[in-house]
CSV table of C-alpha atoms and ligand atoms in Angstrom, one decimal:
chain,number,residue,atom,x,y,z
A,4,UNK,CA,2.6,-21.4,10.3
A,5,UNK,CA,-0.6,-19.9,9.2
A,6,UNK,CA,-1.0,-16.9,7.0
A,7,UNK,CA,-3.6,-14.2,7.0
A,8,UNK,CA,-4.6,-11.7,4.3
A,9,UNK,CA,-3.5,-8.1,4.8
A,10,UNK,CA,-6.9,-7.1,3.3
A,11,UNK,CA,-8.9,-9.3,5.7
A,12,UNK,CA,-7.3,-10.6,8.9
A,13,UNK,CA,-10.1,-13.1,9.4
A,14,UNK,CA,-9.0,-14.9,6.2
A,15,UNK,CA,-6.5,-17.3,7.6
A,16,UNK,CA,-4.9,-20.3,5.7
A,17,UNK,CA,-2.2,-22.8,6.0
A,18,UNK,CA,1.2,-22.5,4.3
A,19,UNK,CA,0.1,-24.9,1.6
A,20,UNK,CA,-3.1,-23.0,0.8
A,21,UNK,CA,-1.3,-19.7,0.8
A,22,UNK,CA,1.2,-21.0,-1.7
A,23,UNK,CA,-1.5,-22.4,-4.0
A,24,UNK,CA,-3.7,-19.3,-3.7
A,25,UNK,CA,-0.8,-16.9,-4.4
A,26,UNK,CA,-3.1,-14.0,-3.5
A,27,UNK,CA,-5.9,-14.0,-1.0
A,28,UNK,CA,-9.5,-13.0,-2.1
A,29,UNK,CA,-9.7,-9.4,-3.1
A,30,UNK,CA,-6.0,-9.4,-4.1
A,31,UNK,CA,-4.9,-9.5,-0.4
A,32,UNK,CA,-1.3,-10.3,0.3
A,33,UNK,CA,-0.6,-13.2,2.7
A,34,UNK,CA,1.4,-12.5,5.8
A,35,UNK,CA,2.7,-14.8,8.5
A,36,UNK,CA,0.4,-14.9,11.6
A,37,UNK,CA,3.5,-14.5,13.7
A,38,UNK,CA,6.9,-13.4,12.6
A,39,UNK,CA,9.2,-15.9,14.2
A,40,UNK,CA,11.9,-14.7,16.5
A,41,UNK,CA,15.1,-16.8,16.5
A,42,UNK,CA,17.2,-17.4,19.6
A,43,UNK,CA,20.4,-15.6,20.2
A,44,UNK,CA,22.3,-18.8,19.9
A,45,UNK,CA,21.3,-19.1,16.3
A,46,UNK,CA,22.6,-15.6,15.4
A,47,UNK,CA,25.8,-16.3,17.3
A,48,UNK,CA,26.3,-19.6,15.4
A,49,UNK,CA,25.5,-18.0,11.9
A,50,UNK,CA,29.1,-17.6,10.7
A,51,UNK,CA,29.7,-21.4,11.1
A,52,UNK,CA,26.7,-22.4,9.2
A,53,UNK,CA,26.5,-23.2,5.4
A,54,UNK,CA,23.9,-21.4,3.2
A,55,UNK,CA,21.6,-24.5,3.0
A,56,UNK,CA,21.8,-24.9,6.8
A,57,UNK,CA,20.9,-21.3,7.4
A,58,UNK,CA,18.0,-21.7,4.9
A,59,UNK,CA,16.7,-24.8,6.6
A,60,UNK,CA,16.7,-23.1,10.1
A,61,UNK,CA,15.2,-19.9,8.9
A,62,UNK,CA,12.5,-21.5,6.7
A,63,UNK,CA,11.4,-24.1,9.2
A,64,UNK,CA,9.0,-22.1,11.3
A,65,UNK,CA,7.3,-20.7,8.2
A,66,UNK,CA,6.7,-24.0,6.5
A,67,UNK,CA,6.0,-26.3,9.5
A,68,UNK,CA,4.0,-28.5,9.6
A,69,UNK,CA,3.2,-28.5,5.9
A,70,UNK,CA,6.7,-29.4,4.8
A,71,UNK,CA,8.3,-32.1,6.9
A,72,UNK,CA,11.9,-31.7,8.0
A,73,UNK,CA,13.0,-34.2,5.4
A,74,UNK,CA,11.2,-32.4,2.6
A,75,UNK,CA,12.4,-28.9,3.6
A,76,UNK,CA,15.9,-30.3,3.9
A,77,UNK,CA,15.8,-31.6,0.4
A,78,UNK,CA,14.3,-28.4,-1.0
A,79,UNK,CA,16.8,-26.1,0.7
A,80,UNK,CA,19.7,-28.2,-0.5
A,81,UNK,CA,18.5,-28.0,-4.1
A,82,UNK,CA,17.6,-24.3,-4.0
A,83,UNK,CA,20.7,-23.0,-2.3
A,84,UNK,CA,23.2,-25.0,-4.3
A,85,UNK,CA,25.1,-22.0,-5.7
A,86,UNK,CA,27.4,-19.6,-4.1
A,87,UNK,CA,26.4,-16.1,-2.9
A,88,UNK,CA,29.7,-14.4,-2.4
A,89,UNK,CA,30.1,-11.1,-0.5
A,90,UNK,CA,32.7,-9.0,-2.3
A,91,UNK,CA,34.3,-5.9,-0.9
A,92,UNK,CA,34.0,-3.3,-3.6
A,93,UNK,CA,35.7,-0.5,-1.7
A,94,UNK,CA,36.3,0.2,2.0
A,95,UNK,CA,33.0,-0.3,3.9
A,96,UNK,CA,31.0,-1.1,0.7
A,97,UNK,CA,30.2,-4.7,0.0
A,98,UNK,CA,28.3,-6.3,-2.8
A,99,UNK,CA,26.2,-9.4,-2.0
A,100,UNK,CA,26.3,-11.2,-5.4
A,101,UNK,CA,22.9,-12.8,-5.8
A,102,UNK,CA,23.5,-13.6,-9.5
A,103,UNK,CA,25.3,-16.9,-9.5
A,104,UNK,CA,22.1,-19.0,-10.0
A,105,UNK,CA,20.9,-20.5,-13.3
A,106,UNK,CA,19.5,-17.3,-14.8
A,107,UNK,CA,22.0,-15.0,-13.1
A,108,UNK,CA,19.5,-12.9,-11.0
A,109,UNK,CA,18.4,-13.0,-7.4
A,110,UNK,CA,14.9,-14.2,-8.5
A,111,UNK,CA,16.3,-17.6,-9.1
A,112,UNK,CA,16.2,-18.2,-5.4
A,113,UNK,CA,12.5,-17.5,-4.8
A,114,UNK,CA,11.5,-19.1,-8.1
A,115,UNK,CA,13.3,-22.3,-7.4
A,116,UNK,CA,11.9,-22.5,-3.9
A,117,UNK,CA,8.4,-21.9,-5.2
A,118,UNK,CA,8.7,-24.5,-8.0
A,119,UNK,CA,9.9,-27.2,-5.8
A,120,UNK,CA,7.4,-26.4,-3.0
A,121,UNK,CA,4.5,-26.4,-5.5
A,122,UNK,CA,5.4,-29.6,-7.1
A,123,UNK,CA,5.6,-31.2,-3.7
A,124,UNK,CA,2.3,-29.9,-2.3
A,125,UNK,CA,0.2,-30.2,-5.4
A,126,UNK,CA,1.2,-33.6,-6.6
A,127,UNK,CA,-2.2,-34.7,-7.8
A,128,UNK,CA,-3.5,-31.8,-9.8
A,129,UNK,CA,-2.2,-29.6,-12.6
A,130,UNK,CA,-1.2,-26.2,-11.4
A,131,UNK,CA,-1.0,-23.3,-13.8
A,132,UNK,CA,1.4,-20.6,-12.8
A,133,UNK,CA,0.6,-17.1,-14.1
A,134,UNK,CA,3.5,-14.7,-14.0
A,135,UNK,CA,3.9,-11.1,-15.2
A,136,UNK,CA,7.5,-10.1,-15.8
A,137,UNK,CA,9.5,-7.0,-16.6
A,138,UNK,CA,12.4,-9.3,-17.4
A,139,UNK,CA,14.1,-11.3,-14.7
A,140,UNK,CA,11.1,-12.8,-13.0
A,141,UNK,CA,10.0,-14.6,-16.2
A,142,UNK,CA,13.4,-16.2,-16.8
A,143,UNK,CA,13.8,-17.2,-13.2
A,144,UNK,CA,10.3,-18.7,-12.9
A,145,UNK,CA,10.4,-20.4,-16.3
A,146,UNK,CA,13.7,-22.0,-15.6
A,147,UNK,CA,12.7,-22.9,-12.1
A,148,UNK,CA,9.6,-24.7,-13.3
A,149,UNK,CA,11.0,-26.1,-16.6
A,150,UNK,CA,10.0,-29.7,-16.9
A,151,UNK,CA,8.5,-29.9,-13.4
A,152,UNK,CA,5.7,-32.3,-13.6
A,153,UNK,CA,2.1,-31.1,-13.0
A,154,UNK,CA,2.9,-27.5,-13.7
A,155,UNK,CA,2.5,-25.1,-16.6
A,156,UNK,CA,3.8,-21.6,-16.6
A,157,UNK,CA,2.3,-18.7,-18.6
A,158,UNK,CA,4.7,-15.8,-18.8
A,159,UNK,CA,3.3,-12.4,-19.6
A,160,UNK,CA,5.8,-9.7,-20.6
A,161,UNK,CA,5.6,-6.2,-22.2
A,162,UNK,CA,6.4,-6.6,-25.9
A,163,UNK,CA,9.7,-4.8,-26.9
A,164,UNK,CA,10.4,-3.7,-23.4
A,165,UNK,CA,12.5,-6.7,-22.3
A,166,UNK,CA,16.1,-7.2,-23.5
A,167,UNK,CA,16.6,-9.8,-26.2
A,168,UNK,CA,18.7,-12.0,-24.1
A,169,UNK,CA,16.3,-11.8,-21.1
A,170,UNK,CA,13.5,-12.7,-23.5
A,171,UNK,CA,15.5,-15.7,-24.8
A,172,UNK,CA,15.7,-17.0,-21.2
A,173,UNK,CA,12.0,-17.7,-21.0
A,174,UNK,CA,10.7,-17.6,-24.6
A,175,UNK,CA,12.8,-20.3,-26.1
A,176,UNK,CA,12.2,-23.1,-23.6
A,177,UNK,CA,9.1,-25.0,-24.9
A,178,UNK,CA,7.9,-27.9,-22.8
A,179,UNK,CA,5.6,-26.5,-20.0
A,180,UNK,CA,6.5,-22.9,-20.5
A,181,UNK,CA,4.2,-20.6,-22.5
A,182,UNK,CA,5.4,-17.0,-23.2
A,183,UNK,CA,3.0,-14.3,-24.3
A,184,UNK,CA,4.1,-10.8,-25.4
A,185,UNK,CA,1.6,-8.2,-24.4
A,186,UNK,CA,1.3,-5.0,-26.5
A,187,UNK,CA,1.6,-2.7,-23.5
A,188,UNK,CA,3.6,-2.1,-20.3
A,189,UNK,CA,4.6,-4.3,-17.4
A,190,UNK,CA,1.8,-2.7,-15.4
A,191,UNK,CA,-0.7,-3.9,-18.1
A,192,UNK,CA,0.8,-7.5,-17.7
A,193,UNK,CA,0.4,-7.3,-14.0
A,194,UNK,CA,-3.2,-6.0,-14.4
A,195,UNK,CA,-4.0,-9.0,-16.6
A,196,UNK,CA,-2.7,-11.4,-14.0
A,197,UNK,CA,-4.7,-9.7,-11.2
A,198,UNK,CA,-7.9,-9.7,-13.3
A,199,UNK,CA,-7.5,-13.4,-14.1
A,200,UNK,CA,-7.1,-14.2,-10.4
A,201,UNK,CA,-10.2,-12.2,-9.4
A,202,UNK,CA,-12.2,-14.0,-12.2
A,203,UNK,CA,-13.4,-16.9,-10.1
A,204,UNK,CA,-14.6,-18.9,-13.1
A,205,UNK,CA,-11.3,-19.0,-14.8
A,206,UNK,CA,-9.3,-19.3,-11.6
A,207,UNK,CA,-11.1,-22.4,-10.6
A,208,UNK,CA,-11.1,-24.2,-13.9
A,209,UNK,CA,-7.5,-23.6,-14.4
A,210,UNK,CA,-6.0,-23.9,-10.9
A,211,UNK,CA,-4.2,-20.7,-11.3
A,212,UNK,CA,-1.5,-19.7,-9.0
A,213,UNK,CA,0.9,-16.8,-9.0
A,214,UNK,CA,4.7,-16.8,-9.2
A,215,UNK,CA,5.2,-13.1,-8.8
A,216,UNK,CA,7.0,-12.0,-5.6
A,217,UNK,CA,3.6,-11.8,-3.9
A,218,UNK,CA,3.6,-15.6,-3.5
A,219,UNK,CA,4.9,-16.3,0.0
A,220,UNK,CA,7.0,-19.2,-1.3
A,221,UNK,CA,9.0,-16.7,-3.3
A,222,UNK,CA,8.9,-13.9,-0.8
A,223,UNK,CA,10.0,-15.6,2.4
A,224,UNK,CA,13.0,-17.6,1.1
A,225,UNK,CA,14.5,-14.3,-0.1
A,226,UNK,CA,15.1,-13.4,3.6
A,227,UNK,CA,17.7,-16.3,3.8
A,228,UNK,CA,20.5,-14.4,2.1
A,229,UNK,CA,20.3,-11.5,4.5
A,230,UNK,CA,21.3,-13.9,7.3
A,231,UNK,CA,24.1,-15.2,5.1
A,232,UNK,CA,25.4,-11.6,4.5
A,233,UNK,CA,25.2,-10.7,8.2
A,234,UNK,CA,27.0,-13.9,9.1
A,235,UNK,CA,30.0,-12.8,7.0
A,236,UNK,CA,29.9,-9.2,8.1
A,237,UNK,CA,29.7,-10.0,11.8
A,238,UNK,CA,33.5,-9.8,12.1
A,239,UNK,CA,33.6,-6.1,11.1
A,240,UNK,CA,31.9,-5.3,14.4
A,241,UNK,CA,30.1,-2.4,12.7
A,242,UNK,CA,26.4,-1.6,12.3
A,243,UNK,CA,25.2,-3.0,9.0
A,244,UNK,CA,23.2,-0.9,6.5
A,245,UNK,CA,21.7,-2.8,3.6
A,246,UNK,CA,20.8,-1.1,0.4
A,247,UNK,CA,18.3,-2.9,-1.9
A,248,UNK,CA,17.6,-2.1,-5.5
A,249,UNK,CA,13.8,-2.0,-5.4
A,250,UNK,CA,10.9,-2.3,-7.8
A,251,UNK,CA,8.0,-4.3,-6.5
A,252,UNK,CA,9.7,-4.1,-3.0
A,253,UNK,CA,9.5,-7.8,-2.5
A,254,UNK,CA,13.3,-8.1,-1.9
A,255,UNK,CA,13.6,-5.3,0.6
A,256,UNK,CA,10.5,-6.4,2.5
A,257,UNK,CA,12.1,-9.9,2.7
A,258,UNK,CA,15.1,-8.2,4.3
A,259,UNK,CA,12.9,-6.4,6.8
A,260,UNK,CA,11.2,-9.6,7.6
A,261,UNK,CA,14.6,-11.1,8.4
A,262,UNK,CA,15.4,-8.1,10.6
A,263,UNK,CA,12.2,-8.5,12.5
A,264,UNK,CA,13.2,-12.1,13.5
A,265,UNK,CA,16.1,-10.5,15.4
A,266,UNK,CA,18.7,-10.4,12.7
A,267,UNK,CA,21.0,-7.4,13.5
A,268,UNK,CA,20.6,-5.2,10.5
A,269,UNK,CA,20.8,-1.6,11.6
A,270,UNK,CA,18.8,0.0,8.8
A,271,UNK,CA,17.8,-0.3,5.1
A,272,UNK,CA,18.1,1.8,2.1
A,273,UNK,CA,15.6,1.5,-0.8
A,274,UNK,CA,17.2,2.4,-4.1
A,275,UNK,CA,15.1,2.9,-7.2
A,276,UNK,CA,15.4,4.2,-10.7
A,277,UNK,CA,13.1,7.0,-11.9
A,278,UNK,CA,10.1,4.9,-10.8
A,279,UNK,CA,10.5,6.5,-7.4
A,280,UNK,CA,7.2,5.8,-5.6
A,281,UNK,CA,8.9,4.4,-2.4
A,282,UNK,CA,11.7,7.0,-2.1
A,283,UNK,CA,9.0,9.7,-2.5
A,284,UNK,CA,6.8,8.2,0.1
A,285,UNK,CA,9.7,8.0,2.5
A,286,UNK,CA,10.4,11.7,2.0
A,287,UNK,CA,6.8,13.0,2.0
A,288,UNK,CA,4.6,10.4,3.6
A,289,UNK,CA,2.4,10.4,0.5
A,290,UNK,CA,2.1,7.1,-1.3
A,291,UNK,CA,1.3,8.0,-4.9
A,292,UNK,CA,1.5,5.0,-7.3
A,293,UNK,CA,1.8,6.2,-10.9
A,294,UNK,CA,2.3,4.6,-14.4
A,295,UNK,CA,5.8,3.1,-14.7
A,296,UNK,CA,8.4,4.7,-17.0
A,297,UNK,CA,10.9,2.7,-18.9
A,298,UNK,CA,14.5,2.9,-17.7
A,299,UNK,CA,17.8,1.1,-18.2
A,300,UNK,CA,17.3,-0.7,-14.9
A,301,UNK,CA,14.1,-2.3,-16.3
A,302,UNK,CA,13.5,-4.9,-13.7
A,303,UNK,CA,12.6,-2.1,-11.4
A,304,UNK,CA,10.2,-0.3,-13.8
A,305,UNK,CA,7.3,-0.5,-11.4
A,306,UNK,CA,4.8,2.3,-10.8
A,307,UNK,CA,2.7,0.4,-8.3
A,308,UNK,CA,4.9,-1.7,-6.0
A,309,UNK,CA,2.8,-4.7,-5.2
A,310,UNK,CA,4.6,-5.7,-2.0
A,311,UNK,CA,4.1,-2.3,-0.4
A,312,UNK,CA,1.4,-3.5,2.1
A,313,UNK,CA,3.9,-6.0,3.5
A,314,UNK,CA,6.5,-3.4,4.0
A,315,UNK,CA,4.0,-1.3,5.8
A,316,UNK,CA,2.8,-4.2,8.0
A,317,UNK,CA,6.4,-5.0,8.9
A,318,UNK,CA,6.5,-1.4,10.3
A,319,UNK,CA,3.2,-1.7,12.2
A,320,UNK,CA,1.6,0.5,9.4
A,321,UNK,CA,3.4,3.3,11.1
A,322,UNK,CA,5.1,6.0,8.9
A,323,UNK,CA,7.6,7.1,11.5
A,324,UNK,CA,8.6,3.6,12.4
A,325,UNK,CA,9.2,3.0,8.6
A,326,UNK,CA,11.3,6.2,8.1
A,327,UNK,CA,13.3,5.3,11.2
A,328,UNK,CA,14.3,2.1,9.5
A,329,UNK,CA,14.4,3.0,5.8
A,330,UNK,CA,15.7,5.8,3.6
A,331,UNK,CA,15.2,6.0,-0.1
A,332,UNK,CA,17.1,7.3,-3.2
A,333,UNK,CA,16.2,7.3,-6.8
A,334,UNK,CA,18.5,7.5,-9.9
A,335,UNK,CA,18.1,8.7,-13.4
A,336,UNK,CA,19.5,6.6,-16.4
A,337,UNK,CA,22.4,9.1,-16.7
A,338,UNK,CA,23.2,8.7,-13.0
A,339,UNK,CA,23.1,5.0,-13.2
A,340,UNK,CA,25.5,5.0,-16.2
A,341,UNK,CA,27.9,7.3,-14.3
A,342,UNK,CA,27.8,5.0,-11.3
A,343,UNK,CA,28.6,2.0,-13.4
A,344,UNK,CA,31.5,3.8,-15.1
A,345,UNK,CA,33.0,5.4,-11.9
A,346,UNK,CA,32.8,2.2,-9.9
A,347,UNK,CA,34.4,0.3,-12.8
A,348,UNK,CA,37.2,2.8,-13.0
A,349,UNK,CA,37.8,3.2,-9.3
A,350,UNK,CA,37.3,-0.3,-8.1
A,351,UNK,CA,37.6,-2.5,-11.3
A,352,UNK,CA,34.1,-3.8,-10.2
A,353,UNK,CA,31.4,-4.0,-12.8
A,354,UNK,CA,27.9,-3.2,-11.6
A,355,UNK,CA,24.7,-4.0,-13.4
A,356,UNK,CA,22.2,-1.1,-13.7
A,357,UNK,CA,20.1,-2.3,-10.7
A,358,UNK,CA,23.0,-3.0,-8.4
A,359,UNK,CA,24.4,0.4,-9.4
A,360,UNK,CA,21.4,2.2,-7.7
A,361,UNK,CA,22.2,0.2,-4.5
A,362,UNK,CA,25.9,1.1,-4.7
A,363,UNK,CA,25.0,4.8,-5.4
A,364,UNK,CA,22.6,4.9,-2.5
A,365,UNK,CA,25.3,3.8,-0.1
A,366,UNK,CA,27.6,6.6,-1.3
A,367,UNK,CA,24.8,9.2,-1.1
A,368,UNK,CA,23.6,8.1,2.3
A,369,UNK,CA,27.0,8.9,3.8
A,370,UNK,CA,27.4,6.1,6.3
A,371,UNK,CA,28.5,6.9,9.8
A,372,UNK,CA,32.0,5.8,10.9
A,373,UNK,CA,30.5,2.9,12.9
A,374,UNK,CA,28.4,1.7,9.9
A,375,UNK,CA,29.3,-0.6,7.1
A,376,UNK,CA,27.2,-0.9,3.9
A,377,UNK,CA,26.2,-3.8,1.8
A,378,UNK,CA,24.2,-3.6,-1.4
A,379,UNK,CA,22.5,-6.4,-3.1
A,380,UNK,CA,23.9,-7.1,-6.6
A,381,UNK,CA,20.6,-8.4,-8.0
A,382,UNK,CA,21.7,-9.4,-11.5
A,383,UNK,CA,24.9,-10.2,-13.5
A,384,UNK,CA,26.0,-7.2,-15.5
A,385,UNK,CA,26.2,-9.4,-18.7
A,386,UNK,CA,22.4,-9.7,-18.5
A,387,UNK,CA,22.3,-6.0,-19.4
A,388,UNK,CA,25.2,-5.9,-21.8
A,389,UNK,CA,23.4,-3.4,-24.1
A,390,UNK,CA,23.5,-0.9,-21.2
A,391,UNK,CA,26.8,-1.8,-19.6
A,392,UNK,CA,29.1,-2.2,-22.6
A,393,UNK,CA,28.8,1.3,-24.1
A,394,UNK,CA,29.3,2.8,-20.6
A,395,UNK,CA,32.6,1.1,-20.0
A,396,UNK,CA,33.6,1.1,-23.7
A,397,UNK,CA,34.3,-2.6,-23.6
A,398,UNK,CA,32.7,-5.9,-24.5
A,399,UNK,CA,31.9,-8.3,-21.7
A,400,UNK,CA,32.1,-12.0,-22.0
A,401,UNK,CA,28.8,-13.8,-21.5
A,402,UNK,CA,29.0,-16.3,-18.6
A,403,UNK,CA,28.3,-19.9,-19.9
A,404,UNK,CA,24.9,-19.9,-18.1
A,405,UNK,CA,23.8,-17.0,-20.4
A,406,UNK,CA,25.6,-17.9,-23.5
A,407,UNK,CA,23.6,-21.1,-23.8
A,408,UNK,CA,20.4,-19.1,-24.4
A,409,UNK,CA,21.9,-16.7,-26.9
A,410,UNK,CA,21.8,-19.1,-29.8
A,411,UNK,CA,18.2,-20.2,-29.3
A,412,UNK,CA,15.2,-19.0,-31.4
A,413,UNK,CA,12.3,-17.1,-29.9
A,414,UNK,CA,8.9,-18.8,-29.9
A,415,UNK,CA,6.3,-16.6,-28.4
A,416,UNK,CA,2.7,-15.5,-28.8
A,417,UNK,CA,1.4,-11.9,-28.8
A,418,UNK,CA,-1.8,-10.4,-27.4
A,419,UNK,CA,-3.3,-6.9,-26.8
A,420,UNK,CA,-3.8,-5.6,-23.3
A,421,UNK,CA,-7.5,-6.5,-23.1
A,422,UNK,CA,-8.7,-9.1,-20.6
A,423,UNK,CA,-11.2,-10.8,-22.9
A,424,UNK,CA,-8.4,-11.7,-25.4
A,425,UNK,CA,-6.3,-13.0,-22.6
A,426,UNK,CA,-9.1,-15.0,-21.1
A,427,UNK,CA,-9.8,-16.6,-24.5
A,428,UNK,CA,-6.2,-17.5,-24.8
A,429,UNK,CA,-6.3,-19.2,-21.4
A,430,UNK,CA,-9.5,-21.1,-22.3
A,431,UNK,CA,-8.0,-22.3,-25.6
A,432,UNK,CA,-5.0,-23.7,-23.8
A,433,UNK,CA,-7.0,-26.1,-21.6
A,434,UNK,CA,-6.4,-29.5,-22.9
B,701,PLP,C1,13.2,-7.9,-9.7
B,701,PLP,C2,14.4,-7.2,-9.7
B,701,PLP,C3,14.6,-6.1,-8.8
B,701,PLP,C4,13.6,-5.6,-7.9
B,701,PLP,O1,13.2,-6.4,-6.9
B,701,PLP,P1,11.8,-6.3,-6.2
B,701,PLP,O2,11.7,-7.4,-5.3
B,701,PLP,O3,10.7,-6.2,-7.2
B,701,PLP,O4,11.8,-5.0,-5.4
B,701,PLP,C5,15.9,-5.5,-8.8
B,701,PLP,N1,16.9,-6.0,-9.6
B,701,PLP,C6,16.7,-7.0,-10.4
B,701,PLP,C7,17.9,-7.4,-11.3
B,701,PLP,C8,15.5,-7.6,-10.5
B,701,PLP,O5,15.3,-8.6,-11.4
């Protein structure tokens, strides 16, 4: 498969080149030249396939010929080696638990696929991965790349805006992982990353690549678990509505990508916190990015969703096609807290603040009798214990995967938001 830039359709590159570049020139997003369409037989067979088998089949057309079948087989076996259970929370509302990976968030999947793919395709040169994080991306990417030869990861995060435990998951690792606290917001971090990529000098000397959800090797593998969910819901015989807690809208656009290959998803719901650029757009037709505000669902504190052009492209850049497939809801901190509390009381199911918006949007959207809803539970509630514990008035036990980070000591550097300081930091690090 080749990939073109959404900024410039004449810029076409291979899978390998798109993964290494991360972004196309002028900050364009890569997009597959052709969205594959899978045969009916594959969809019929889905319920019998294992998760790694589904992953192999789905990812093959996107990665051929750059990854051989043998390599893709190995990578999909390694990446999809944990369970993704579908849990019925209440009648006709299911939770797709994407948090059983090493850092307990859905970003583990894309990050692990990217790390293994990069180390495979860039064997002979040192690749530096630049990643801006509002929390979960940093830990997923850092852990996905930890110790992977020929790579170095620079994690930029907004100082004091990431929970301590989240920070410990990427800022205590050492080895090839370099965390930097930026005295600003997530958008400032994202801006630094973008500026570095458009700075050709630094980009070339350092072999920079991106690990944000803009990289196709993170974005495309996220479509796999939508097939997995549908496989398990097929027996309900109902039309399936998928609610996705959304920030940079990478996850939801991966879902729409899956749908465009023929996967029977009836429609989508985009759930957000108070950073409601997408829900507002869906209601008004006006796309108005704005500075992000800090919320208790902080992995969705995004004022300028960077995957939005992909979501548009998947709907032929057509507003009415988009609104026919997608509705949007946004939730305040208070509403999120109420949702966590009421779901816990009614169903004995503990939501994290992000999943809570997805759950809430399925309630608010009032599904038809022939529809059934699934929301993506994007992180384990224990990752946000500061938020969740006071709401349910109870302490939660940390899963072992998280507890192992709790005792470690933070080792991080700190920088202002200016690009010159960041550039100097990068230059100083070249050895
Ligand atoms: C990143 C993240 C999201 C938002 O996903 P996008 O792909 O940026 O829309 C939602 N929930 C959690 C827990 C996340 O880490």
